[in-house]
CSV table of C-alpha atoms in Angstrom, one decimal:
chain,number,residue,atom,x,y,z
A,189,MET,CA,11.9,51.7,-26.2
A,190,ILE,CA,8.8,49.7,-26.1
A,191,HIS,CA,9.2,46.2,-27.5
A,192,LEU,CA,5.7,44.9,-29.1
A,193,PRO,CA,5.3,41.0,-29.2
A,194,ASN,CA,5.8,39.5,-32.5
A,195,ARG,CA,3.2,37.3,-34.1
A,196,ARG,CA,4.4,34.1,-32.8
A,197,GLN,CA,4.5,35.4,-29.3
A,198,VAL,CA,0.9,36.7,-29.5
A,199,LEU,CA,-0.3,33.2,-30.8
A,200,ALA,CA,1.5,31.6,-27.9
A,201,LEU,CA,0.0,33.9,-25.3
A,202,ALA,CA,-3.4,33.4,-26.8
A,203,ALA,CA,-3.0,29.5,-26.8
A,204,ALA,CA,-1.8,29.7,-23.3
A,205,ALA,CA,-4.9,31.7,-22.1
A,206,LEU,CA,-7.1,29.0,-23.4
A,207,LEU,CA,-5.4,26.3,-21.4
A,208,PRO,CA,-6.6,25.5,-17.9
A,209,PRO,CA,-4.2,25.6,-15.1
A,210,VAL,CA,-1.7,23.0,-14.6
A,211,ALA,CA,-3.5,21.2,-11.9
A,212,ALA,CA,-6.6,21.2,-13.7
A,213,ARG,CA,-4.9,19.6,-16.9
A,214,ALA,CA,-3.3,17.1,-14.4
A,215,ALA,CA,-6.8,16.1,-13.0
A,216,ALA,CA,-8.1,15.8,-16.6
A,217,MET,CA,-5.3,13.5,-17.3
A,218,ARG,CA,-6.5,10.1,-18.0
A,219,VAL,CA,-4.2,7.7,-15.8
A,220,ALA,CA,-4.2,3.8,-15.6
A,221,ALA,CA,-2.6,1.9,-12.9
A,222,ILE,CA,-1.0,-1.5,-12.9
A,223,ASP,CA,0.5,-1.6,-9.5
A,224,TRP,CA,-2.0,-1.5,-6.4
A,225,GLY,CA,0.3,0.6,-4.3
A,226,MET,CA,0.3,3.3,-7.1
A,227,LEU,CA,-3.5,2.9,-7.4
A,228,GLU,CA,-4.0,3.7,-4.0
A,229,THR,CA,-1.7,6.6,-4.2
A,230,LEU,CA,-3.6,8.0,-6.9
A,231,LEU,CA,-6.8,7.7,-5.2
A,232,ALA,CA,-5.3,9.3,-2.1
A,233,LEU,CA,-4.4,12.3,-4.1
A,234,GLY,CA,-7.9,12.8,-5.7
A,235,ILE,CA,-7.1,11.3,-9.1
A,236,GLU,CA,-9.7,8.8,-10.3
A,237,PRO,CA,-8.0,6.4,-12.7
A,238,VAL,CA,-9.6,5.4,-15.8
A,239,ALA,CA,-8.3,1.7,-15.3
A,240,ALA,CA,-6.5,-0.6,-13.1
A,241,THR,CA,-5.9,-4.3,-12.2
A,242,GLU,CA,-7.8,-7.0,-10.2
A,243,LEU,CA,-10.3,-4.4,-9.0
A,244,ILE,CA,-12.6,-7.0,-7.5
A,245,GLN,CA,-9.7,-8.4,-5.4
A,246,PHE,CA,-8.5,-4.7,-4.6
A,247,ARG,CA,-12.0,-3.7,-3.0
A,248,LYS,CA,-11.7,-6.9,-0.9
A,249,ILE,CA,-8.0,-6.7,0.2
A,250,ALA,CA,-6.8,-3.2,0.0
A,251,VAL,CA,-10.3,-1.9,0.7
A,252,GLU,CA,-9.4,1.7,0.9
A,253,PRO,CA,-9.3,4.3,-0.8
A,254,ALA,CA,-12.5,3.5,-2.5
A,255,VAL,CA,-12.1,2.9,-6.3
A,256,PRO,CA,-14.8,4.6,-8.6
A,257,GLN,CA,-17.1,2.2,-10.2
A,258,SER,CA,-16.1,3.8,-13.6
A,259,ALA,CA,-12.6,2.6,-13.5
A,260,THR,CA,-12.1,-0.2,-16.3
A,261,ASP,CA,-10.9,-3.6,-14.9
A,262,LEU,CA,-7.7,-4.6,-16.8
A,263,GLY,CA,-7.6,-8.1,-15.3
A,264,LEU,CA,-4.3,-9.6,-13.8
A,265,ARG,CA,-1.5,-7.2,-12.5
A,266,GLY,CA,1.1,-9.6,-14.0
A,267,ALA,CA,-0.9,-10.2,-17.1
A,268,PRO,CA,-3.1,-7.1,-17.9
A,269,ASN,CA,-5.3,-6.9,-20.9
A,270,TYR,CA,-3.1,-4.7,-23.2
A,271,GLU,CA,-5.9,-4.7,-26.0
A,272,LEU,CA,-8.3,-3.3,-23.4
A,273,LEU,CA,-5.9,-0.7,-22.1
A,274,ARG,CA,-5.4,0.4,-25.5
A,275,ILE,CA,-9.1,0.7,-26.0
A,276,VAL,CA,-9.2,2.7,-22.9
A,277,ALA,CA,-6.5,5.1,-24.1
A,278,PRO,CA,-4.9,6.5,-21.0
A,279,ASP,CA,-2.5,9.4,-21.0
A,280,LEU,CA,-0.4,7.8,-18.5
A,281,ILE,CA,0.4,4.4,-16.9
A,282,VAL,CA,1.7,4.1,-13.3
A,283,ILE,CA,3.7,1.0,-12.2
A,284,SER,CA,6.1,0.2,-9.8
A,285,ASN,CA,9.5,-1.5,-10.0
A,286,PHE,CA,7.7,-4.9,-9.7
A,287,TYR,CA,6.2,-4.4,-13.2
A,288,GLU,CA,9.1,-3.0,-15.2
A,289,TYR,CA,9.0,-6.2,-17.4
A,290,GLN,CA,5.9,-5.0,-18.9
A,291,ARG,CA,7.4,-1.6,-19.9
A,292,PRO,CA,8.0,-2.4,-23.5
A,293,MET,CA,4.3,-3.4,-24.1
A,294,LEU,CA,3.0,-0.5,-21.9
A,295,GLU,CA,5.1,2.1,-23.7
A,296,ARG,CA,3.4,1.2,-27.0
A,297,ILE,CA,0.2,2.4,-25.5
A,298,ALA,CA,1.1,5.6,-23.3
A,299,PRO,CA,3.9,6.9,-21.4
A,300,VAL,CA,4.9,5.0,-18.1
A,301,PHE,CA,5.8,6.4,-14.7
A,302,ALA,CA,7.4,4.2,-12.4
A,303,GLN,CA,8.4,4.2,-8.5
A,304,THR,CA,10.3,1.7,-6.5
A,305,VAL,CA,8.8,1.2,-2.9
A,306,TYR,CA,9.7,-2.2,-2.0
A,307,GLU,CA,13.5,-3.3,-2.0
A,308,ALA,CA,15.1,-6.3,-0.4
A,309,GLY,CA,16.1,-5.4,3.1
A,310,VAL,CA,15.1,-1.8,3.0
A,311,PRO,CA,12.2,-0.5,5.2
A,312,PRO,CA,9.4,0.9,2.5
A,313,TYR,CA,7.8,3.7,4.3
A,314,ALA,CA,10.3,6.4,3.4
A,315,LEU,CA,10.3,5.1,-0.3
A,316,ALA,CA,6.5,5.4,-0.3
A,317,GLU,CA,6.6,8.9,0.8
A,318,ALA,CA,9.0,9.6,-1.9
A,319,ALA,CA,6.7,7.7,-4.3
A,320,THR,CA,3.8,9.9,-3.4
A,321,LEU,CA,5.6,13.2,-3.9
A,322,ALA,CA,7.1,12.1,-7.1
A,323,LEU,CA,3.5,11.0,-8.5
A,324,GLY,CA,2.1,14.4,-7.1
A,325,GLU,CA,4.9,16.2,-8.8
A,326,LYS,CA,4.1,14.4,-12.1
A,327,LEU,CA,0.3,15.0,-12.1
A,328,GLY,CA,0.3,18.4,-10.6
A,329,ARG,CA,-0.9,17.7,-7.4
A,330,GLN,CA,2.1,18.6,-5.3
A,331,ALA,CA,0.3,20.2,-2.4
A,332,GLU,CA,-2.3,17.1,-2.1
A,333,ALA,CA,0.8,15.0,-2.1
A,334,LYS,CA,2.7,16.9,0.5
A,335,ARG,CA,-0.5,17.2,2.7
A,336,TYR,CA,-1.1,13.4,2.6
A,337,VAL,CA,2.4,12.6,3.5
A,338,ASP,CA,2.5,15.0,6.4
A,339,GLU,CA,-1.1,13.7,7.6
A,340,THR,CA,-0.1,10.1,7.3
A,341,ALA,CA,3.1,10.8,9.4
A,342,VAL,CA,1.1,12.6,12.2
A,343,GLU,CA,-1.6,10.1,12.3
A,344,ILE,CA,0.7,7.2,12.8
A,345,THR,CA,2.6,9.2,15.5
A,346,GLN,CA,-0.6,10.0,17.1
A,347,LEU,CA,-1.9,6.6,17.1
A,348,GLY,CA,1.4,5.1,18.5
A,349,ALA,CA,0.9,7.8,21.4
A,350,THR,CA,-2.2,5.8,22.4
A,351,LEU,CA,-0.2,2.6,23.2
A,352,PRO,CA,1.4,1.6,26.3
A,353,PRO,CA,4.8,3.6,26.9
A,354,SER,CA,6.7,0.2,27.2
A,355,PRO,CA,7.4,-1.1,23.7
A,356,ALA,CA,5.4,-4.3,23.1
A,357,ARG,CA,6.5,-7.1,21.0
A,358,VAL,CA,4.4,-8.1,18.0
A,359,PHE,CA,4.3,-10.8,15.2
A,360,VAL,CA,2.6,-9.6,12.0
A,361,ILE,CA,1.7,-12.8,9.9
A,362,SER,CA,-0.6,-14.2,7.4
A,363,LEU,CA,-1.6,-17.9,7.4
A,364,GLY,CA,-1.8,-20.0,4.2
A,365,ASP,CA,-2.5,-23.1,6.1
A,366,SER,CA,-3.1,-24.4,9.6
A,367,ARG,CA,0.4,-25.3,10.4
A,368,HIS,CA,2.4,-22.4,8.6
A,369,PHE,CA,2.6,-18.7,8.6
A,370,ARG,CA,4.5,-15.9,6.8
A,371,ALA,CA,6.1,-13.4,9.0
A,372,PHE,CA,6.3,-9.6,7.8
A,373,GLY,CA,9.6,-8.3,8.6
A,374,ARG,CA,11.7,-5.0,8.6
A,375,ASP,CA,11.4,-4.5,4.8
A,376,SER,CA,7.5,-4.8,4.8
A,377,MET,CA,5.3,-1.8,5.2
A,378,PHE,CA,3.6,-3.6,8.2
A,379,GLY,CA,7.2,-4.2,9.8
A,380,ASP,CA,8.1,-0.5,9.1
A,381,VAL,CA,4.7,0.8,10.7
A,382,LEU,CA,5.3,-1.4,13.9
A,383,THR,CA,8.4,0.6,14.4
A,384,ARG,CA,7.0,4.0,13.7
A,385,LEU,CA,4.2,3.1,16.3
A,386,GLY,CA,6.9,2.5,19.0
A,387,LEU,CA,6.5,-1.4,18.7
A,388,VAL,CA,9.0,-4.1,18.4
A,389,ASN,CA,8.7,-6.3,15.5
A,390,ALA,CA,9.2,-9.9,17.1
A,391,TRP,CA,10.3,-11.3,13.6
A,392,THR,CA,13.9,-10.6,13.3
A,393,ASN,CA,15.0,-12.9,10.6
A,394,GLU,CA,15.5,-11.9,7.0
A,395,THR,CA,12.4,-11.7,4.7
A,396,SER,CA,12.1,-10.8,1.2
A,397,TYR,CA,10.2,-7.6,0.4
A,398,SER,CA,7.1,-8.4,2.4
A,399,ALA,CA,6.9,-11.7,4.3
A,400,ALA,CA,9.2,-14.7,4.9
A,401,ALA,CA,8.8,-17.9,3.4
A,402,PRO,CA,6.2,-20.3,5.3
A,403,VAL,CA,7.5,-21.1,8.7
A,404,GLY,CA,6.1,-23.6,11.2
A,405,LEU,CA,3.7,-22.3,13.8
A,406,GLU,CA,6.1,-23.5,16.4
A,407,ALA,CA,8.6,-20.6,15.6
A,408,LEU,CA,5.8,-18.2,17.2
A,409,ALA,CA,6.6,-19.9,20.6
A,410,ARG,CA,10.3,-18.5,20.4
A,411,VAL,CA,9.1,-15.0,21.6
A,412,PRO,CA,6.6,-16.2,24.2
A,413,GLU,CA,5.9,-12.6,25.3
A,414,ALA,CA,4.9,-11.4,22.0
A,415,SER,CA,1.3,-10.6,20.5
A,416,ILE,CA,0.3,-12.1,17.3
A,417,LEU,CA,-1.7,-9.9,14.6
A,418,ILE,CA,-2.9,-11.9,11.7
A,419,VAL,CA,-3.6,-10.1,8.5
A,420,SER,CA,-6.8,-11.2,6.8
A,421,PRO,CA,-8.0,-13.0,4.6
A,422,LEU,CA,-7.7,-16.4,6.0
A,423,PRO,CA,-8.4,-19.3,4.1
A,424,ALA,CA,-11.8,-20.9,5.1
A,425,ASP,CA,-10.4,-24.1,6.3
A,426,VAL,CA,-7.9,-22.4,8.3
A,427,GLY,CA,-10.6,-20.6,10.1
A,428,ARG,CA,-12.2,-23.7,10.8
A,429,SER,CA,-9.2,-25.7,11.8
A,430,LEU,CA,-7.4,-23.3,14.2
A,431,PRO,CA,-9.6,-23.4,17.1
A,432,THR,CA,-9.1,-27.3,17.5
A,433,ASN,CA,-5.4,-26.9,16.4
A,434,ALA,CA,-3.2,-28.3,19.4
A,435,LEU,CA,-0.2,-26.7,18.3
A,436,TRP,CA,-1.7,-23.5,17.9
A,437,ASN,CA,-3.5,-23.5,21.2
A,438,ALA,CA,-0.3,-24.4,22.8
A,439,LEU,CA,1.1,-21.0,22.0
A,440,PRO,CA,1.6,-18.6,24.9
A,441,ALA,CA,0.0,-15.8,23.0
A,442,VAL,CA,-3.1,-17.9,22.1
A,443,ARG,CA,-3.6,-19.1,25.6
A,444,GLN,CA,-3.2,-15.4,27.1
A,445,GLY,CA,-5.5,-14.0,24.4
A,446,ARG,CA,-3.0,-11.8,22.7
A,447,VAL,CA,-3.7,-12.8,19.1
A,448,ALA,CA,-6.1,-10.6,16.8
A,449,VAL,CA,-7.2,-11.0,13.4
A,450,LEU,CA,-7.0,-7.8,11.4
A,451,ASP,CA,-9.3,-6.9,8.5
A,452,PRO,CA,-7.4,-7.2,5.1
A,453,VAL,CA,-4.7,-4.6,4.1
A,454,ASN,CA,-2.5,-4.6,1.0
A,455,HIS,CA,0.8,-6.5,1.6
A,456,PHE,CA,2.6,-4.5,-0.9
A,457,GLY,CA,0.6,-1.0,-0.3
A,458,CYS,CA,1.9,2.5,-0.1
A,459,LEU,CA,0.8,5.3,2.6
A,460,PRO,CA,-2.9,4.6,2.4
A,461,SER,CA,-2.1,1.0,3.4
A,462,ALA,CA,0.5,2.2,6.0
A,463,ARG,CA,-2.5,4.4,7.7
A,464,ARG,CA,-4.9,1.5,7.4
A,465,PHE,CA,-2.6,-1.1,9.2
A,466,ALA,CA,-1.6,1.4,11.9
A,467,ARG,CA,-5.3,2.0,12.8
A,468,LEU,CA,-6.0,-1.8,12.6
A,469,ALA,CA,-3.2,-2.6,14.7
A,470,THR,CA,-3.3,0.0,17.3
A,471,ALA,CA,-7.1,-0.8,17.8
A,472,ALA,CA,-6.4,-4.5,18.1
A,473,LEU,CA,-3.6,-4.2,20.6
A,474,ALA,CA,-5.6,-1.5,22.7
A,475,GLY,CA,-8.1,-4.1,23.0
A,476,GLN,CA,-5.8,-6.8,24.1
A,477,SER,CA,-4.4,-4.3,26.7
A,478,HIS,CA,-8.0,-3.6,28.1
A,479,GLY,CA,-8.9,-7.4,27.9
């Protein structure tokens, strides 16, 4: 016996036929990003956000992927312009656990999608992979997310293979003044990527998510064989004073030319930042080995 569809089923089929595919609907979704790590992940998946935070600084510090000029700048990550966000009228707002305190305000504007990438004591790379896949699932970009995760892992492995076989010890630091540094440990993206490149992080003390509290430069002498990678930007006065800083110049790595200043990378980034850091770090270390 043939069962003909009823009127409701016919209307549902007709409406479905008028809708674009799921991926196309997701691509058309208006997405705003509060967190920079989520912003760079959106861009890596081919999603152009309608709005995001601190875009002038993002373009200077995170650098890549490039943010379209059409994106509205919402101001500070910690205190975005909610009224402007309301005017932009996103369909979805993406955040990380850092900005959960904003959820009540944000949910008055649009649904909120949050992912955790940084936890104290936890290497973040695998969490960034999971966040990428989850965001891809949410936006109908599953294939793009899986491909980006796979390509990132392959690239980091290939970059690691270009380094000398014996694991080198490396400090990854940032400088706030001419006498102190912050060290990136195992629960930072930089520290996690060092390990994945086959290197050894010379900083073994505890850190908090990204970098240890300011430490005196003399601590860098505790591992005299270690190279030093400085993540930009450097304060202008530090750049001017380091060449004549006696304490700095006494460090074994400085005396032996095992120091490099890397271009800026997002300290709290996701996989795009991991890839950028891996490229910059391996290029710098290769330059030292051939120096």
